[in-house]
Short mmCIF file of C-alpha atoms in Angstrom, two decimals:
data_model
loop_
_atom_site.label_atom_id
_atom_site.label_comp_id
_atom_site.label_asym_id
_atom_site.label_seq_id
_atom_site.Cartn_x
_atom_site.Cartn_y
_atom_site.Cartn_z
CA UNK A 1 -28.80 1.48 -8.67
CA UNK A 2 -28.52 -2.16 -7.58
CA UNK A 3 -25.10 -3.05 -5.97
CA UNK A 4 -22.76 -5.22 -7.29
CA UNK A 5 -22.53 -8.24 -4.89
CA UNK A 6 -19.67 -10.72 -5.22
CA UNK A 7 -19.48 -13.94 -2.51
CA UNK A 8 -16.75 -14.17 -0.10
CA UNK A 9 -16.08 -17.60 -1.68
CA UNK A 10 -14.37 -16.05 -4.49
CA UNK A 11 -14.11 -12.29 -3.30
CA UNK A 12 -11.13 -13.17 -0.80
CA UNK A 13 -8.96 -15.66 -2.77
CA UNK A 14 -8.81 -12.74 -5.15
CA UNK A 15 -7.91 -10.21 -2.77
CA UNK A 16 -5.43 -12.29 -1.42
CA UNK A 17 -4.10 -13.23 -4.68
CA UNK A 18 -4.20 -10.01 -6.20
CA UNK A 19 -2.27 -7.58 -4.22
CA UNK A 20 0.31 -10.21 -3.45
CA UNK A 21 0.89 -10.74 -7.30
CA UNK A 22 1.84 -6.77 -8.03
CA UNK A 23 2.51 -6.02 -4.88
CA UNK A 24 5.47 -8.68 -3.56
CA UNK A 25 7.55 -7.96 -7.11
CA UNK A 26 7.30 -4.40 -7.19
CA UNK A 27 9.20 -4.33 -3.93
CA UNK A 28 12.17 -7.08 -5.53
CA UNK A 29 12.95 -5.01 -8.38
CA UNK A 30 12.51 -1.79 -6.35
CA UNK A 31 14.43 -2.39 -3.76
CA UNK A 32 16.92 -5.07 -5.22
CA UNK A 33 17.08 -5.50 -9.01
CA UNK A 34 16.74 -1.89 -10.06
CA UNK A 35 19.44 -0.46 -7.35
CA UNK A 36 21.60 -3.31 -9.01
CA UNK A 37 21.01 -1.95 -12.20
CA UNK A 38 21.53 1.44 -11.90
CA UNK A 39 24.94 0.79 -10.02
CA UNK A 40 25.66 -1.62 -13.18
CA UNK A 41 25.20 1.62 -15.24
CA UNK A 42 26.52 4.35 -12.98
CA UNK A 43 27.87 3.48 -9.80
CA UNK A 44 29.51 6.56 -8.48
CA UNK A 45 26.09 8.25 -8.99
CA UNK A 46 23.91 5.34 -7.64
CA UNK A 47 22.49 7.61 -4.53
CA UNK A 48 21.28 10.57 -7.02
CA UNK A 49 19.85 8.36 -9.65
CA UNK A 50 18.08 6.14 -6.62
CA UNK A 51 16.54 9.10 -5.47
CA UNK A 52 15.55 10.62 -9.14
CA UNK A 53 14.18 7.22 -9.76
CA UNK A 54 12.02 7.53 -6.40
CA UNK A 55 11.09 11.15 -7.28
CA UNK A 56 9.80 10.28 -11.25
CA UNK A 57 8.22 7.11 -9.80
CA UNK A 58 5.88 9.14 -7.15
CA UNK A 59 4.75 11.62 -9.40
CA UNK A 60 4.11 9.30 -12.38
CA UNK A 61 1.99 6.98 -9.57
CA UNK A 62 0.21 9.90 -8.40
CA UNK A 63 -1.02 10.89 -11.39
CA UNK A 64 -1.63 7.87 -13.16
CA UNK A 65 -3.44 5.63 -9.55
CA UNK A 66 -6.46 8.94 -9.84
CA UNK A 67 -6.91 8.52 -13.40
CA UNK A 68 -6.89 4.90 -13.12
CA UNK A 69 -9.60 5.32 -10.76
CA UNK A 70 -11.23 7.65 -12.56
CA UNK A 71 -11.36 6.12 -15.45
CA UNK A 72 -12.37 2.47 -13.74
CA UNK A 73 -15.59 3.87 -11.97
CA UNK A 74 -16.95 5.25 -15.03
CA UNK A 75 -16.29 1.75 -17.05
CA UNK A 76 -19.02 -0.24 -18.42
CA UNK A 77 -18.24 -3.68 -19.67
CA UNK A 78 -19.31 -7.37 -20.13
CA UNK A 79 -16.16 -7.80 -17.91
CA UNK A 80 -17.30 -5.31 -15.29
CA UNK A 81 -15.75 -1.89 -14.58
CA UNK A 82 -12.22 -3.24 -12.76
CA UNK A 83 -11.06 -5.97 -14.42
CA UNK A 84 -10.40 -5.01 -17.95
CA UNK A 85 -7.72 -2.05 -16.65
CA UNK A 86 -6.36 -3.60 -13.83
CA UNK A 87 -5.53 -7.09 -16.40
CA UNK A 88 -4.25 -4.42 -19.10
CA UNK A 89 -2.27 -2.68 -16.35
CA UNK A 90 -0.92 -6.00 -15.28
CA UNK A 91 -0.07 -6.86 -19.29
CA UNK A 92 1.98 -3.39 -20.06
CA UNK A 93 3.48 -4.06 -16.18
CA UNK A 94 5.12 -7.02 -17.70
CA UNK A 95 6.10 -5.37 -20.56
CA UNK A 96 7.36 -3.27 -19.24
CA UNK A 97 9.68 -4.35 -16.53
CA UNK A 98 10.87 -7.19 -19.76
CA UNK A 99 12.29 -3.67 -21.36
CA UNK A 100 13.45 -2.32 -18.15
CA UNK A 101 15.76 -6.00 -18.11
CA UNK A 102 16.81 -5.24 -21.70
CA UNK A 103 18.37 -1.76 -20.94
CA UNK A 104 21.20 -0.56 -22.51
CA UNK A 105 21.66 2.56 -20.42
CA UNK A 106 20.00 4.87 -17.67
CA UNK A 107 17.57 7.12 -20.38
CA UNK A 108 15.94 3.67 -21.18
CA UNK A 109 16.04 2.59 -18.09
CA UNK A 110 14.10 5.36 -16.35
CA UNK A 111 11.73 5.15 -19.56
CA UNK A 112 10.89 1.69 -19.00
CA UNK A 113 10.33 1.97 -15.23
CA UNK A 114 8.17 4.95 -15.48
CA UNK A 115 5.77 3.27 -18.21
CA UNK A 116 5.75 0.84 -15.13
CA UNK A 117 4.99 2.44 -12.91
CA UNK A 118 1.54 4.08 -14.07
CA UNK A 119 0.44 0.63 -15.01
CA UNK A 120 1.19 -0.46 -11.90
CA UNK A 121 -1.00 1.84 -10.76
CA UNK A 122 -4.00 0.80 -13.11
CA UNK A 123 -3.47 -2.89 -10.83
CA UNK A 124 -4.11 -1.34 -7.50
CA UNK A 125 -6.56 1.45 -7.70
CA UNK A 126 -9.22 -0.71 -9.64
CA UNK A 127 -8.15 -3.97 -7.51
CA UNK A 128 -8.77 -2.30 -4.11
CA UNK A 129 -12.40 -1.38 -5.48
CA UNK A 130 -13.30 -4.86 -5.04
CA UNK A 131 -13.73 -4.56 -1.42
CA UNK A 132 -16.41 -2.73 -2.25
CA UNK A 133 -17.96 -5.72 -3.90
CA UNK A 134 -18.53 -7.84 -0.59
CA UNK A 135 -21.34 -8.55 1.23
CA UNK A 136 -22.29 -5.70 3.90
CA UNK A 137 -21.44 -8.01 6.75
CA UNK A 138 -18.17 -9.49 5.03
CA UNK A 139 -16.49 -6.04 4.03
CA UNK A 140 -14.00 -6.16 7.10
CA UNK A 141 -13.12 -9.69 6.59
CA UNK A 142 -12.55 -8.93 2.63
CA UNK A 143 -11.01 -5.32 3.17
CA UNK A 144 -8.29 -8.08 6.00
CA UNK A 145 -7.88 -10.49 3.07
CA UNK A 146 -6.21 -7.99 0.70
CA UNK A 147 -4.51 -5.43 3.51
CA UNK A 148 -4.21 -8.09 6.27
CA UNK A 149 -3.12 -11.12 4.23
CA UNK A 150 -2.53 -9.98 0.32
CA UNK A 151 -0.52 -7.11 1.36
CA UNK A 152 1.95 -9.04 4.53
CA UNK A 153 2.57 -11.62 1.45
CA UNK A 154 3.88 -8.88 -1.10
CA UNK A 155 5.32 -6.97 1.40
CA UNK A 156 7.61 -10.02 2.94
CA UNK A 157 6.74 -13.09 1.35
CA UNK A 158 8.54 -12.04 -1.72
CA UNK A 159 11.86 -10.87 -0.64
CA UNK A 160 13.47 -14.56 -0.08
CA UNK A 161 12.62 -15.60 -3.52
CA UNK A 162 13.93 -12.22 -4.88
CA UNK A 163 17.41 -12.72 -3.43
CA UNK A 164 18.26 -15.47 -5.18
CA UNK A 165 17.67 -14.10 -8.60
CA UNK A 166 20.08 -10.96 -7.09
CA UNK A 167 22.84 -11.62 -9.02
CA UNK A 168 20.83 -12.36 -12.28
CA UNK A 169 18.73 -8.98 -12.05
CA UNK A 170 18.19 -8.77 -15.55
CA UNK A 171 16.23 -12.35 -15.29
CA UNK A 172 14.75 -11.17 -12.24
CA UNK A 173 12.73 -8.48 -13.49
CA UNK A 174 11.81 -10.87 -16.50
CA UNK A 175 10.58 -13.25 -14.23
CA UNK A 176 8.35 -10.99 -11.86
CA UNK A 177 6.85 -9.16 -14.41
CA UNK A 178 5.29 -12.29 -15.36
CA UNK A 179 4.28 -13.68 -12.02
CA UNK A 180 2.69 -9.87 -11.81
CA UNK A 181 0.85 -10.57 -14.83
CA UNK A 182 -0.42 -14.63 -14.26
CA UNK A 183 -1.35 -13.75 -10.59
CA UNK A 184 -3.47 -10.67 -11.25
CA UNK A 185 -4.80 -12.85 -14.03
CA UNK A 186 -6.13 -15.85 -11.41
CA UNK A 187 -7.10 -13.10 -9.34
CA UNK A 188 -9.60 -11.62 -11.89
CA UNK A 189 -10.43 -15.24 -13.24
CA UNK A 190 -11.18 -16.27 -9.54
CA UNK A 191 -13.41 -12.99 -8.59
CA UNK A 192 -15.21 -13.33 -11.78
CA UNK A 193 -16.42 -9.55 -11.71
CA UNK A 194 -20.36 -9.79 -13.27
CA UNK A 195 -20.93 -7.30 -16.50
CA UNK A 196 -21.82 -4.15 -15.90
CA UNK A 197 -23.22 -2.90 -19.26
CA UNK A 198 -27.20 -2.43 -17.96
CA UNK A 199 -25.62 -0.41 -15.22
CA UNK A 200 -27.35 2.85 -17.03
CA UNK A 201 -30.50 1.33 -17.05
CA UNK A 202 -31.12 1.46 -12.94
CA UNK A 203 -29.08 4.35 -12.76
CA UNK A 204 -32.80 6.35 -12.54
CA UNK A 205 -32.07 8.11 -9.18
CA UNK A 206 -32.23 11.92 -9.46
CA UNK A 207 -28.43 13.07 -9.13
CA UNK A 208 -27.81 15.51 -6.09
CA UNK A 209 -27.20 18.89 -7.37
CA UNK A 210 -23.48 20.19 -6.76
CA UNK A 211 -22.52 23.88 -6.66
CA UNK A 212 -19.88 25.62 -9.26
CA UNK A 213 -16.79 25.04 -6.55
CA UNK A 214 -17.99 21.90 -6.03
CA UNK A 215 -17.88 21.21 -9.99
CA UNK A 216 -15.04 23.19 -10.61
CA UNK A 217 -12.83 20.37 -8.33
CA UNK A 218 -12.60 16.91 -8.15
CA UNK A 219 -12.21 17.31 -4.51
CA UNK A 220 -14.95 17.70 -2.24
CA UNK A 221 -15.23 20.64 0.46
CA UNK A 222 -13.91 20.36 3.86
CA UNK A 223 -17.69 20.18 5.40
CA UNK A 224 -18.43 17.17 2.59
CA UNK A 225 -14.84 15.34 2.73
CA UNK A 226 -14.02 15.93 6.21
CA UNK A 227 -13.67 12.35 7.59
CA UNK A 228 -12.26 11.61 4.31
CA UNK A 229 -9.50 13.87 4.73
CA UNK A 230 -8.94 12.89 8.10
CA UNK A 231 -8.73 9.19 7.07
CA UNK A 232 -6.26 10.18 4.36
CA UNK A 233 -4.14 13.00 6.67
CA UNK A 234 -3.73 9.90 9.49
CA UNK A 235 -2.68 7.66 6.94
CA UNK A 236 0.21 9.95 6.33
CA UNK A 237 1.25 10.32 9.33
CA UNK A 238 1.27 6.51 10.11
CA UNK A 239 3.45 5.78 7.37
CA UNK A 240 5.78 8.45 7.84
CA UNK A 241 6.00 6.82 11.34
CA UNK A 242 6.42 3.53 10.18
CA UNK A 243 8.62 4.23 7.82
CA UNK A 244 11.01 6.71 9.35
CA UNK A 245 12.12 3.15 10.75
CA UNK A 246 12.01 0.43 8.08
CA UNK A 247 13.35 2.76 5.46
CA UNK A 248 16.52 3.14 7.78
CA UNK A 249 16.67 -0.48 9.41
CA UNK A 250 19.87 -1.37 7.74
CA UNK A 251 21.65 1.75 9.12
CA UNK A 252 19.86 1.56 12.29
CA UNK A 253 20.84 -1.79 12.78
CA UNK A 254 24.53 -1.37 12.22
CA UNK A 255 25.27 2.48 13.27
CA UNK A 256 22.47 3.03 16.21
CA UNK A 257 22.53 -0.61 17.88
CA UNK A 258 25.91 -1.84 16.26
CA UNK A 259 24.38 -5.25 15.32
CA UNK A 260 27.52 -6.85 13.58
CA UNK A 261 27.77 -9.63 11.86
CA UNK A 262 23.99 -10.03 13.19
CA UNK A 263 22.67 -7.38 11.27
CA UNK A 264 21.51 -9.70 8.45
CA UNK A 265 19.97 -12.25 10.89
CA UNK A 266 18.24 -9.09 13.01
CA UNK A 267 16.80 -7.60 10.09
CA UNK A 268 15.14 -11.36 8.75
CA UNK A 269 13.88 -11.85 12.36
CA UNK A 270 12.42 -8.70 12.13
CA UNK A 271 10.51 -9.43 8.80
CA UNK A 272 9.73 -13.06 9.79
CA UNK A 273 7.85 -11.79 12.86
CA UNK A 274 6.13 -9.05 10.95
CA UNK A 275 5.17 -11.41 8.59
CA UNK A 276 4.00 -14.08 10.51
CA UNK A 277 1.34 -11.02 12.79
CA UNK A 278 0.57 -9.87 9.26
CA UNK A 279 -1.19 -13.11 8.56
CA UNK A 280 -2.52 -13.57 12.13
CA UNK A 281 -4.00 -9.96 12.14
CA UNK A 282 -5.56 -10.71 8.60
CA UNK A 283 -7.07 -13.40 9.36
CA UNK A 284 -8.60 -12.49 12.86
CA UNK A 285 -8.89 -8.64 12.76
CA UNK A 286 -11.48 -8.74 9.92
CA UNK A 287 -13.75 -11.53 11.12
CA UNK A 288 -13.35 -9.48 14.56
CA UNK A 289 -14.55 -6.40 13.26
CA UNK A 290 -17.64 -8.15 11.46
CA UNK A 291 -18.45 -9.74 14.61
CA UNK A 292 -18.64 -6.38 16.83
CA UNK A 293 -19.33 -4.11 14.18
CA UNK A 294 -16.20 -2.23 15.42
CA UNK A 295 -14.11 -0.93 12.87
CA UNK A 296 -12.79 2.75 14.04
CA UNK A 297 -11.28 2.29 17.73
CA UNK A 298 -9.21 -1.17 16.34
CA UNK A 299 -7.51 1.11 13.09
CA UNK A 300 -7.07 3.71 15.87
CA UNK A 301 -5.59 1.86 18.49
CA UNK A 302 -3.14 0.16 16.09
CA UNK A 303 -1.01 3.27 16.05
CA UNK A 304 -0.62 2.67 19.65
CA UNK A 305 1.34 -0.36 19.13
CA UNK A 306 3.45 1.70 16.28
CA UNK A 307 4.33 3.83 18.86
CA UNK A 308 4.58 1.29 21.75
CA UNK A 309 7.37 -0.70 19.23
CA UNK A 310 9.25 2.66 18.56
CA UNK A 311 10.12 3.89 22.30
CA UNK A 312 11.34 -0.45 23.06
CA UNK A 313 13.46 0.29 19.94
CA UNK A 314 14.46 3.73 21.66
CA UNK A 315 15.01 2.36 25.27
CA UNK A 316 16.01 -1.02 24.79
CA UNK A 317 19.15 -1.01 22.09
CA UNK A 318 19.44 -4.73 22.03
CA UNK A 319 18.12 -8.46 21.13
CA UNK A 320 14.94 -7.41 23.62
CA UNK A 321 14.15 -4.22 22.10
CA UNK A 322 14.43 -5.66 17.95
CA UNK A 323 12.19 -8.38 19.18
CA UNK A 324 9.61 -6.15 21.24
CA UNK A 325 9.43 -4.00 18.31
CA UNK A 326 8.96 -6.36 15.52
CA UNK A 327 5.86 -7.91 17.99
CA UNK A 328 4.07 -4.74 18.41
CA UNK A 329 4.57 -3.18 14.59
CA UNK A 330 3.68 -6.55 14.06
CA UNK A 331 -0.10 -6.46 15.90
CA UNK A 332 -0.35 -2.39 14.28
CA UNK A 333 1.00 -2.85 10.92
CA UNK A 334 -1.11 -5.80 10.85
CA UNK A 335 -4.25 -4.26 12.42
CA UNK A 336 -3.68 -1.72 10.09
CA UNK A 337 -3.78 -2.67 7.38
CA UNK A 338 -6.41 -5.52 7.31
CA UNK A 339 -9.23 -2.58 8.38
CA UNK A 340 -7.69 0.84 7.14
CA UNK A 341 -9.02 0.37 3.22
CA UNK A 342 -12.75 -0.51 4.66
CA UNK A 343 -12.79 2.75 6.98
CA UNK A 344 -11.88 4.65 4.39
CA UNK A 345 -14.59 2.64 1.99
CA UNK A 346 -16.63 4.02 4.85
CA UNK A 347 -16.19 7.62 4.58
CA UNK A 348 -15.84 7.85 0.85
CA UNK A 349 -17.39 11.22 -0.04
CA UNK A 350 -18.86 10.03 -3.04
CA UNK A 351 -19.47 6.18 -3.52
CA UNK A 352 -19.95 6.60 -7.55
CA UNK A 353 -15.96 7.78 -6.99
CA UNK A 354 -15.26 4.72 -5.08
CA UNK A 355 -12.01 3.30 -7.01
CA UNK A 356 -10.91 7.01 -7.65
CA UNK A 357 -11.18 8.31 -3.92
CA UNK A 358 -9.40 4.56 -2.58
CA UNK A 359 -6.68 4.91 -5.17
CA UNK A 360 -6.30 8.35 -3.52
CA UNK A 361 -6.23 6.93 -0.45
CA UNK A 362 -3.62 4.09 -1.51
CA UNK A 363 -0.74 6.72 -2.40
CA UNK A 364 -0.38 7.35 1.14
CA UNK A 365 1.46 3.99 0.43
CA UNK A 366 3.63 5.61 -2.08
CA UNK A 367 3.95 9.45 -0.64
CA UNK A 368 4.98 8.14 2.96
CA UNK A 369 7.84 5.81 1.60
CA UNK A 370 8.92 8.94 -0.77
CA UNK A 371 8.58 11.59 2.42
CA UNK A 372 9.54 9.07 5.89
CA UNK A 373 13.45 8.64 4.31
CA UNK A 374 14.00 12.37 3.61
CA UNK A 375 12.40 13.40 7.17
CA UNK A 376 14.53 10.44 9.00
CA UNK A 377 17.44 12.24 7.15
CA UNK A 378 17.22 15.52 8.41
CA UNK A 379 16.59 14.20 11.67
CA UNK A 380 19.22 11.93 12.12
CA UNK A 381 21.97 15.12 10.96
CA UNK A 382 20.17 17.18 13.64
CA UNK A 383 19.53 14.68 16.47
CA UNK A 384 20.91 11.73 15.31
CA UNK A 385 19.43 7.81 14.97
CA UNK A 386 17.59 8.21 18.36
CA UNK A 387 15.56 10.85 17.22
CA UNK A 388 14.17 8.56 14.62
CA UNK A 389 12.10 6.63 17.29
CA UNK A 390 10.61 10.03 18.51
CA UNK A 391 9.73 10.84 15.30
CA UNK A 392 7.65 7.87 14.96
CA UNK A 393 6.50 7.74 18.38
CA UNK A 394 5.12 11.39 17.64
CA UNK A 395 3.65 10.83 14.41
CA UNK A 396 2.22 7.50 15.01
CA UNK A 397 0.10 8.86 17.84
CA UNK A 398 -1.19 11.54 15.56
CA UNK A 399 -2.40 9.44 13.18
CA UNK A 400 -4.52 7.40 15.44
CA UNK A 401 -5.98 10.88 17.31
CA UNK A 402 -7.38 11.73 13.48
CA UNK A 403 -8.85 8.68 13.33
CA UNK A 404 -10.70 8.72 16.57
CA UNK A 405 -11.71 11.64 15.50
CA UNK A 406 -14.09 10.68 12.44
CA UNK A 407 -17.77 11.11 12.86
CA UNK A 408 -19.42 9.52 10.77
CA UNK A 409 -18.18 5.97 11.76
CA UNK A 410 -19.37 5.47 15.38
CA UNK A 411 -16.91 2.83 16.89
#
């Protein structure tokens, strides 16, 4: 079967585009319009309905990111196989979050967000197959546009604008459903993903024959999957290490370093410098890895700097120690995530799987931010905020060990 080749001319705009457009208001009305909402509705029960809300959400995205996938590799259309779900996932996105602002109560509520949430997830598993369109010697440098750059947009370009729409949540979700919808739309206009419809006429290739077990699950073996799995196990462990601290920033902030009445400027330092590396890292660390043909050791390494940022954090409660930690989760996040969705394009088991198997991959996203806050919980009642910084010390290094330890990509 030929490949599907798309230039980086229009391949990164998109992926810079695209996962800024879902990504950047799915974390406003997560974090600020639909906590304001639910307190609206029920605040004496705000915590438990947060948490049900988080709980619903992860399951409904797990499910709904492998069919997505799933569904998008088989696809054969004059609009190729990724656009037509990830634009109707971006269309019943908006619709969805326009209910969710319409709410009457918490039944509807959940209703409306849960709808959202599986289109949401029929954005990013057919959006992060278009790395897979780039040139063989621009896939780092389009796998840094939508991890490096995309992603660092939607994950802190976003939250100013959000704030000021905080005490007009209603409008707020309103108005980021449809950004959601009009960028993914540019996104898919700008890519311009070729038809697909003579795909079954070069598919001649004799099909490798598969066993029963291997039939029987969707999942590869160990001894066929194994880098795979290690990609996806050390992806868990990074986030639960990252996590473990931004999930609990605000608390750490005011109950572990006693910040004040500089919490609120701490915490926007914080994200300006992480947002500022974000960029840097996405726009060197892919050209970088092009360059060298390294692509391994730097996703690695990055957890080093995780780790590095917890222990300042740890040892140095003050202005130092925010700063030294926002530089080096800074470099790793940023590292990170410009190269982590090409290694795992990498060791993709099966490459006729390849939106499935990186949706997959992508709910590490989701799973860590469900699992980090509940582990940072029961270690902060044992140990209390300090061990926080172990905990992500410890489970940042494992998740760069694990990815050393893939074989199949060299360096």
């Amino acid at each position: 079967m030929n490949k599907t080749t798309i230039s980086l001319k229009r391949l990164i705009p998109g992926l810079i585009i695209g996962p800024a457009s879902w990504l950047g208001p799915y974390i406003v009305m997560n974090s600020l319009f639909l906590p304001a909402l639910i307190q609206h509705f029920n605040a004496p029960h705000k915590i438990e309905l947060v948490a049900l809300f988080s709980t619903c959400g992860m399951i409904v995205a797990a499910l709904s990111n492998m069919i997505a996938g799933a569904l998008s590799d088989k696809t054969k259309s004059r609009f190729g196989k990724r656009a037509p779900w990830l634009l109707g996932g971006a269309f019943v996105f908006m619709l969805a979050m326009i209910a969710a602002s319409f709410s009457p109560n918490i039944p509807v509520l959940l209703t409306a967000w849960m709808i959202g949430q599986a289109a949401l997830n029929f954005i990013v598993s057919p959006m992060v197959a278009w790395i897979d369109f780039a040139p063989k010697d621009g896939r780092a440098t389009a796998s840094s546009a939508y991890g490096g750059l995309g992603m660092a947009l939607g994950n802190n370009g976003f939250n100013v604008i959000g704030a000021m729409f905080l005490s007009q949540y209603r409008l707020g979700f309103i108005i980021f459903g449809i950004i959601t919808f009009i960028g993914v739309t540019i996104a898919a206009i700008i890519v311009h993903e070729p038809s697909n419809l003579d795909e079954e006429l070069t598919e001649k290739a004799p099909k490798p024959k598969l066993t029963l077990k291997d039939a029987a699950s969707i999942f590869p073996r160990w001894s066929i999957g194994r880098d795979y799995y290690m990609a996806l196990i050390a992806k868990l462990f990074q986030g639960v290490g990252n996590f473990a601290i931004t999930g609990y920033i605000l608390y750490i902030m005011t109950d572990f370093l006693h910040r004040g009445s500089q919490t609120q400027s701490s915490i926007q330092l914080i994200n300006l410098i992480l947002l500022i590396f974000g960029i840097f890292m996405g726009f060197v660390a892919g050209p970088v890895s092009d360059k060298f043909k390294i692509l391994k050791l730097p996703v690695g390494f990055s957890t080093l700097f995780l780790a590095f940022g917890a222990l300042m954090l740890f040892f140095f409660r003050d202005t130092f120690g925010i700063v030294t930690y926002a530089f080096a989760a800074g470099i790793g996040m940023g590292m990170w995530n410009s190269l982590d969705n090409l290694l795992n394009l990498e060791v993709i088991p099966d490459q006729n799987r390849v939106a499935f198997f990186l949706g997959v991959y992508n709910l590490g996203n989701t799973i860590t931010q469900a699992i980090a806050p509940v582990l940072a919980a029961a270690v902060i009642s044992l140990f209390g905020y300090s061990g926080i910084f172990i905990v992500s010390f410890i489970f940042s290094l494992i998740g760069g060990v694990l990815i050393l330890g893939i074989k199949s990509v060299k360096r």
